[in-house]
Amino acid sequence: MLDRFQSPGYMTNWAARLFARAIDRRLKSAGISSGQLPVFFALGQGEALTQKALTHAAAIEQPTMAATLSRMERDGLICRRPDPADGRSALISLTPAGLEKVEVVRTAIASVNAAAISGLSPEEQTAYLAAIQTIVTALAKIPDEP
Amino acid sequence: MLDRFQSPGYMTNWAARLFARAIDRRLKSAGISSGQLPVFFALGQGEALTQKALTHAAAIEQPTMAATLSRMERDGLICRRPDPADGRSALISLTPAGLEKVEVVRTAIASVNAAAISGLSPEEQTAYLAAIQTIVTALAKIPDEP
DNA sequence: GCTAGCTATATAGCATACTATGTTTCGAGA
DNA sequence: TCTCGAAACATAGTATGCTATATAGCTAGC
């Protein structure tokens, strides 16, 4: 019988949910949620990027990013201006209100990450990051059929 | 500037999405999706459990399990019968059609897990599981505020 | 310079996850 | 026994993620 604690897939999913929950609870009062983090990181220096570039930076699918950006626009965190170089695109950047929250976001991420790995030695922390990078690479490559 | 590849939270979320996507693609033809895996594991030997027990086994919140069970009932994978010991509960078990799929589910999980960790040495695989268990434990303990 | 195909984004529909809250039943103590 | 709080489940609302598909603009080749 398979033990869920020994299943990399199950444990990774569990850890990811706990990470997201910790971030959401910390940033709820700021009106920010976990799915928005990649956008804050990509635009945190005042950059203006297309939706495609943001989608690539977050490693999610395009409709997911479109929905996240819609919510962030609704909440006044980002604004879009037409891309002069391409009529299909808009250049997306944080609003002043969004930029004001970058530090809070960074602090929350650092705090949650630090708490998460606090039980690991420095060597174990490095090994964990290396292992999960290897896993991501492997999973990105496998075909749909066994 | 923070590098997303060095953020345990980001990488864990990414890996979890890739795990789920790999499972969903393999099991789509069987009419099964990743959120149902814990139910299959808990009931795969013909057990009959309450929703509360399933919620605990999957480590998710109660309304999430309720929705998953609704979909599985709709799809003919599980059935509920009144719990003789408690009028508030039902005992949930896999239908014959659900039990028939247990092997397919097990195979898919084993295949995805094996592919995911194929780039790690046996020692690294063990270390990864130990590390992520430590991380889950740490994240389950942290309070909402830093 | 026209068209045919490609690219960027939008939209629809669904699954999985959360919080907050309502409803029903159980159980313990007055 | 009766009530009141707790427990089990249901429901509502929202966010994040996916696939599939539509639409609009760009671009290469003729």
PDB file of N, CA, C and O (backbone and C1' of nucleotides) in Angstrom, chain B residues 33-36 60-61 63-64 68 71 74 86-88, chain C residues 14-27:
ATOM      1  N   SER B  33      -9.421  12.879 -12.165  1.00  0.00           N
ATOM      2  CA  SER B  33      -8.521  14.027 -12.118  1.00  0.00           C
ATOM      3  C   SER B  33      -7.759  14.059 -10.796  1.00  0.00           C
ATOM      4  O   SER B  33      -8.058  13.309  -9.863  1.00  0.00           O
ATOM      5  N   SER B  34      -6.788  14.937 -10.748  1.00  0.00           N
ATOM      6  CA  SER B  34      -5.795  14.878  -9.676  1.00  0.00           C
ATOM      7  C   SER B  34      -6.389  15.055  -8.279  1.00  0.00           C
ATOM      8  O   SER B  34      -5.922  14.447  -7.326  1.00  0.00           O
ATOM      9  N   GLY B  35      -7.410  15.862  -8.143  1.00  0.00           N
ATOM     10  CA  GLY B  35      -7.993  16.085  -6.827  1.00  0.00           C
ATOM     11  C   GLY B  35      -8.671  14.855  -6.247  1.00  0.00           C
ATOM     12  O   GLY B  35      -8.938  14.786  -5.038  1.00  0.00           O
ATOM     13  N   GLN B  36      -8.918  13.876  -7.099  1.00  0.00           N
ATOM     14  CA  GLN B  36      -9.604  12.661  -6.634  1.00  0.00           C
ATOM     15  C   GLN B  36      -8.636  11.605  -6.118  1.00  0.00           C
ATOM     16  O   GLN B  36      -9.064  10.613  -5.524  1.00  0.00           O
ATOM     17  N   ILE B  60      -7.023  18.384   3.240  1.00  0.00           N
ATOM     18  CA  ILE B  60      -7.640  19.562   2.629  1.00  0.00           C
ATOM     19  C   ILE B  60      -8.779  20.029   3.531  1.00  0.00           C
ATOM     20  O   ILE B  60      -9.066  19.415   4.549  1.00  0.00           O
ATOM     21  N   GLU B  61      -9.417  21.114   3.153  1.00  0.00           N
ATOM     22  CA  GLU B  61     -10.528  21.629   3.950  1.00  0.00           C
ATOM     23  C   GLU B  61     -11.816  20.886   3.594  1.00  0.00           C
ATOM     24  O   GLU B  61     -11.965  20.357   2.508  1.00  0.00           O
ATOM     25  N   PRO B  63     -14.961  21.815   2.822  1.00  0.00           N
ATOM     26  CA  PRO B  63     -15.763  22.115   1.629  1.00  0.00           C
ATOM     27  C   PRO B  63     -15.103  21.648   0.328  1.00  0.00           C
ATOM     28  O   PRO B  63     -15.797  21.313  -0.635  1.00  0.00           O
ATOM     29  N   THR B  64     -13.768  21.610   0.319  1.00  0.00           N
ATOM     30  CA  THR B  64     -13.077  21.115  -0.869  1.00  0.00           C
ATOM     31  C   THR B  64     -13.380  19.636  -1.075  1.00  0.00           C
ATOM     32  O   THR B  64     -13.662  19.191  -2.199  1.00  0.00           O
ATOM     33  N   THR B  68     -15.364  17.719  -4.180  1.00  0.00           N
ATOM     34  CA  THR B  68     -14.746  16.607  -4.912  1.00  0.00           C
ATOM     35  C   THR B  68     -15.654  15.381  -4.880  1.00  0.00           C
ATOM     36  O   THR B  68     -15.855  14.706  -5.897  1.00  0.00           O
ATOM     37  N   ARG B  71     -18.576  15.677  -7.260  1.00  0.00           N
ATOM     38  CA  ARG B  71     -18.231  15.383  -8.652  1.00  0.00           C
ATOM     39  C   ARG B  71     -18.033  13.885  -8.871  1.00  0.00           C
ATOM     40  O   ARG B  71     -18.440  13.335  -9.890  1.00  0.00           O
ATOM     41  N   ARG B  74     -21.390  12.299  -8.971  1.00  0.00           N
ATOM     42  CA  ARG B  74     -21.980  12.608 -10.275  1.00  0.00           C
ATOM     43  C   ARG B  74     -21.423  11.694 -11.359  1.00  0.00           C
ATOM     44  O   ARG B  74     -22.135  11.243 -12.249  1.00  0.00           O
ATOM     45  N   ASP B  86     -24.262   7.634  13.122  1.00  0.00           N
ATOM     46  CA  ASP B  86     -24.323   9.100  13.210  1.00  0.00           C
ATOM     47  C   ASP B  86     -25.191   9.661  12.075  1.00  0.00           C
ATOM     48  O   ASP B  86     -24.832   9.578  10.914  1.00  0.00           O
ATOM     49  N   GLY B  87     -26.293  10.242  12.462  1.00  0.00           N
ATOM     50  CA  GLY B  87     -27.250  10.745  11.482  1.00  0.00           C
ATOM     51  C   GLY B  87     -26.753  11.911  10.659  1.00  0.00           C
ATOM     52  O   GLY B  87     -27.359  12.266   9.652  1.00  0.00           O
ATOM     53  N   ARG B  88     -25.648  12.531  11.102  1.00  0.00           N
ATOM     54  CA  ARG B  88     -25.122  13.655  10.322  1.00  0.00           C
ATOM     55  C   ARG B  88     -24.215  13.196   9.194  1.00  0.00           C
ATOM     56  O   ARG B  88     -23.933  13.932   8.259  1.00  0.00           O
TER      57      ARG B  88
ATOM     58  P    DC C  14     -19.200  23.401 -18.019  1.00  0.00           P
ATOM     59  O5'  DC C  14     -18.046  22.818 -17.085  1.00  0.00           O
ATOM     60  C5'  DC C  14     -17.065  21.954 -17.656  1.00  0.00           C
ATOM     61  C4'  DC C  14     -15.826  21.972 -16.814  1.00  0.00           C
ATOM     62  C3'  DC C  14     -16.041  21.636 -15.339  1.00  0.00           C
ATOM     63  O3'  DC C  14     -15.588  20.303 -15.124  1.00  0.00           O
ATOM     64  C1'  DC C  14     -14.412  23.372 -15.684  1.00  0.00           C
ATOM     65  P    DA C  15     -15.789  19.603 -13.713  1.00  0.00           P
ATOM     66  O5'  DA C  15     -14.368  19.800 -13.007  1.00  0.00           O
ATOM     67  C5'  DA C  15     -13.195  19.361 -13.669  1.00  0.00           C
ATOM     68  C4'  DA C  15     -11.992  19.585 -12.771  1.00  0.00           C
ATOM     69  C3'  DA C  15     -12.176  19.158 -11.317  1.00  0.00           C
ATOM     70  O3'  DA C  15     -10.973  18.525 -10.897  1.00  0.00           O
ATOM     71  C1'  DA C  15     -11.618  21.465 -11.410  1.00  0.00           C
ATOM     72  P    DT C  16     -10.882  17.880  -9.457  1.00  0.00           P
ATOM     73  O5'  DT C  16     -10.159  19.014  -8.607  1.00  0.00           O
ATOM     74  C5'  DT C  16      -8.840  19.391  -8.973  1.00  0.00           C
ATOM     75  C4'  DT C  16      -8.366  20.508  -8.084  1.00  0.00           C
ATOM     76  C3'  DT C  16      -8.545  20.248  -6.583  1.00  0.00           C
ATOM     77  O3'  DT C  16      -7.314  20.545  -5.953  1.00  0.00           O
ATOM     78  C1'  DT C  16      -9.402  22.349  -7.168  1.00  0.00           C
ATOM     79  P    DA C  17      -6.978  20.016  -4.503  1.00  0.00           P
ATOM     80  O5'  DA C  17      -7.341  21.221  -3.527  1.00  0.00           O
ATOM     81  C5'  DA C  17      -6.396  22.235  -3.340  1.00  0.00           C
ATOM     82  C4'  DA C  17      -7.021  23.540  -2.979  1.00  0.00           C
ATOM     83  C3'  DA C  17      -7.781  23.637  -1.655  1.00  0.00           C
ATOM     84  O3'  DA C  17      -6.899  23.789  -0.577  1.00  0.00           O
ATOM     85  C1'  DA C  17      -8.661  25.070  -3.350  1.00  0.00           C
ATOM     86  P    DC C  18      -7.474  23.738   0.911  1.00  0.00           P
ATOM     87  O5'  DC C  18      -7.986  25.242   1.159  1.00  0.00           O
ATOM     88  C5'  DC C  18      -7.058  26.313   1.096  1.00  0.00           C
ATOM     89  C4'  DC C  18      -7.781  27.648   1.067  1.00  0.00           C
ATOM     90  C3'  DC C  18      -8.721  27.889   2.252  1.00  0.00           C
ATOM     91  O3'  DC C  18      -8.011  28.538   3.286  1.00  0.00           O
ATOM     92  C1'  DC C  18      -9.758  28.531   0.196  1.00  0.00           C
ATOM     93  P    DT C  19      -8.712  28.591   4.741  1.00  0.00           P
ATOM     94  O5'  DT C  19      -9.813  29.753   4.606  1.00  0.00           O
ATOM     95  C5'  DT C  19      -9.435  31.078   4.270  1.00  0.00           C
ATOM     96  C4'  DT C  19     -10.665  31.962   4.238  1.00  0.00           C
ATOM     97  C3'  DT C  19     -11.423  32.009   5.561  1.00  0.00           C
ATOM     98  O3'  DT C  19     -11.767  33.360   5.863  1.00  0.00           O
ATOM     99  C1'  DT C  19     -12.879  31.306   3.826  1.00  0.00           C
ATOM    100  P    DA C  20     -12.422  33.743   7.267  1.00  0.00           P
ATOM    101  O5'  DA C  20     -13.995  33.764   6.982  1.00  0.00           O
ATOM    102  C5'  DA C  20     -14.471  34.332   5.774  1.00  0.00           C
ATOM    103  C4'  DA C  20     -15.981  34.215   5.720  1.00  0.00           C
ATOM    104  C3'  DA C  20     -16.681  34.162   7.082  1.00  0.00           C
ATOM    105  O3'  DA C  20     -17.860  34.941   6.990  1.00  0.00           O
ATOM    106  C1'  DA C  20     -17.253  32.250   5.831  1.00  0.00           C
ATOM    107  P    DT C  21     -18.771  35.233   8.281  1.00  0.00           P
ATOM    108  O5'  DT C  21     -19.973  34.212   8.068  1.00  0.00           O
ATOM    109  C5'  DT C  21     -20.653  34.232   6.815  1.00  0.00           C
ATOM    110  C4'  DT C  21     -21.572  33.043   6.707  1.00  0.00           C
ATOM    111  C3'  DT C  21     -22.426  32.761   7.951  1.00  0.00           C
ATOM    112  O3'  DT C  21     -23.775  32.738   7.551  1.00  0.00           O
ATOM    113  C1'  DT C  21     -21.515  30.782   7.109  1.00  0.00           C
ATOM    114  P    DG C  22     -24.957  32.810   8.638  1.00  0.00           P
ATOM    115  O5'  DG C  22     -25.859  31.562   8.197  1.00  0.00           O
ATOM    116  C5'  DG C  22     -26.183  31.381   6.812  1.00  0.00           C
ATOM    117  C4'  DG C  22     -26.694  29.970   6.598  1.00  0.00           C
ATOM    118  C3'  DG C  22     -27.697  29.497   7.647  1.00  0.00           C
ATOM    119  O3'  DG C  22     -28.772  28.826   7.004  1.00  0.00           O
ATOM    120  C1'  DG C  22     -25.880  27.984   7.525  1.00  0.00           C
ATOM    121  P    DT C  23     -30.080  28.425   7.844  1.00  0.00           P
ATOM    122  O5'  DT C  23     -29.909  26.839   7.973  1.00  0.00           O
ATOM    123  C5'  DT C  23     -29.572  26.081   6.817  1.00  0.00           C
ATOM    124  C4'  DT C  23     -29.474  24.606   7.181  1.00  0.00           C
ATOM    125  C3'  DT C  23     -30.454  24.135   8.259  1.00  0.00           C
ATOM    126  O3'  DT C  23     -30.948  22.868   7.878  1.00  0.00           O
ATOM    127  C1'  DT C  23     -28.257  23.609   8.916  1.00  0.00           C
ATOM    128  P    DT C  24     -32.334  22.331   8.552  1.00  0.00           P
ATOM    129  O5'  DT C  24     -31.886  20.919   9.152  1.00  0.00           O
ATOM    130  C5'  DT C  24     -31.080  20.063   8.355  1.00  0.00           C
ATOM    131  C4'  DT C  24     -30.213  19.215   9.246  1.00  0.00           C
ATOM    132  C3'  DT C  24     -30.959  18.530  10.405  1.00  0.00           C
ATOM    133  O3'  DT C  24     -30.785  17.147  10.255  1.00  0.00           O
ATOM    134  C1'  DT C  24     -28.916  19.454  11.129  1.00  0.00           C
ATOM    135  P    DT C  25     -31.698  16.121  11.118  1.00  0.00           P
ATOM    136  O5'  DT C  25     -30.638  15.495  12.132  1.00  0.00           O
ATOM    137  C5'  DT C  25     -29.433  14.961  11.602  1.00  0.00           C
ATOM    138  C4'  DT C  25     -28.410  14.882  12.704  1.00  0.00           C
ATOM    139  C3'  DT C  25     -28.872  14.130  13.955  1.00  0.00           C
ATOM    140  O3'  DT C  25     -28.002  13.018  14.112  1.00  0.00           O
ATOM    141  C1'  DT C  25     -27.738  16.129  14.509  1.00  0.00           C
ATOM    142  P    DC C  26     -28.262  11.922  15.224  1.00  0.00           P
ATOM    143  O5'  DC C  26     -27.164  12.314  16.311  1.00  0.00           O
ATOM    144  C5'  DC C  26     -25.805  12.399  15.889  1.00  0.00           C
ATOM    145  C4'  DC C  26     -24.956  12.975  17.006  1.00  0.00           C
ATOM    146  C3'  DC C  26     -25.130  12.271  18.350  1.00  0.00           C
ATOM    147  O3'  DC C  26     -23.864  11.851  18.785  1.00  0.00           O
ATOM    148  C1'  DC C  26     -25.316  14.630  18.573  1.00  0.00           C
ATOM    149  P    DG C  27     -23.708  10.834  19.992  1.00  0.00           P
ATOM    150  O5'  DG C  27     -23.009  11.680  21.138  1.00  0.00           O
ATOM    151  C5'  DG C  27     -22.608  13.023  20.868  1.00  0.00           C
ATOM    152  C4'  DG C  27     -22.375  13.782  22.165  1.00  0.00           C
ATOM    153  C3'  DG C  27     -22.575  12.993  23.461  1.00  0.00           C
ATOM    154  O3'  DG C  27     -21.751  13.589  24.440  1.00  0.00           O
ATOM    155  C1'  DG C  27     -24.172  14.682  23.370  1.00  0.00           C
TER     156       DG C  27
END
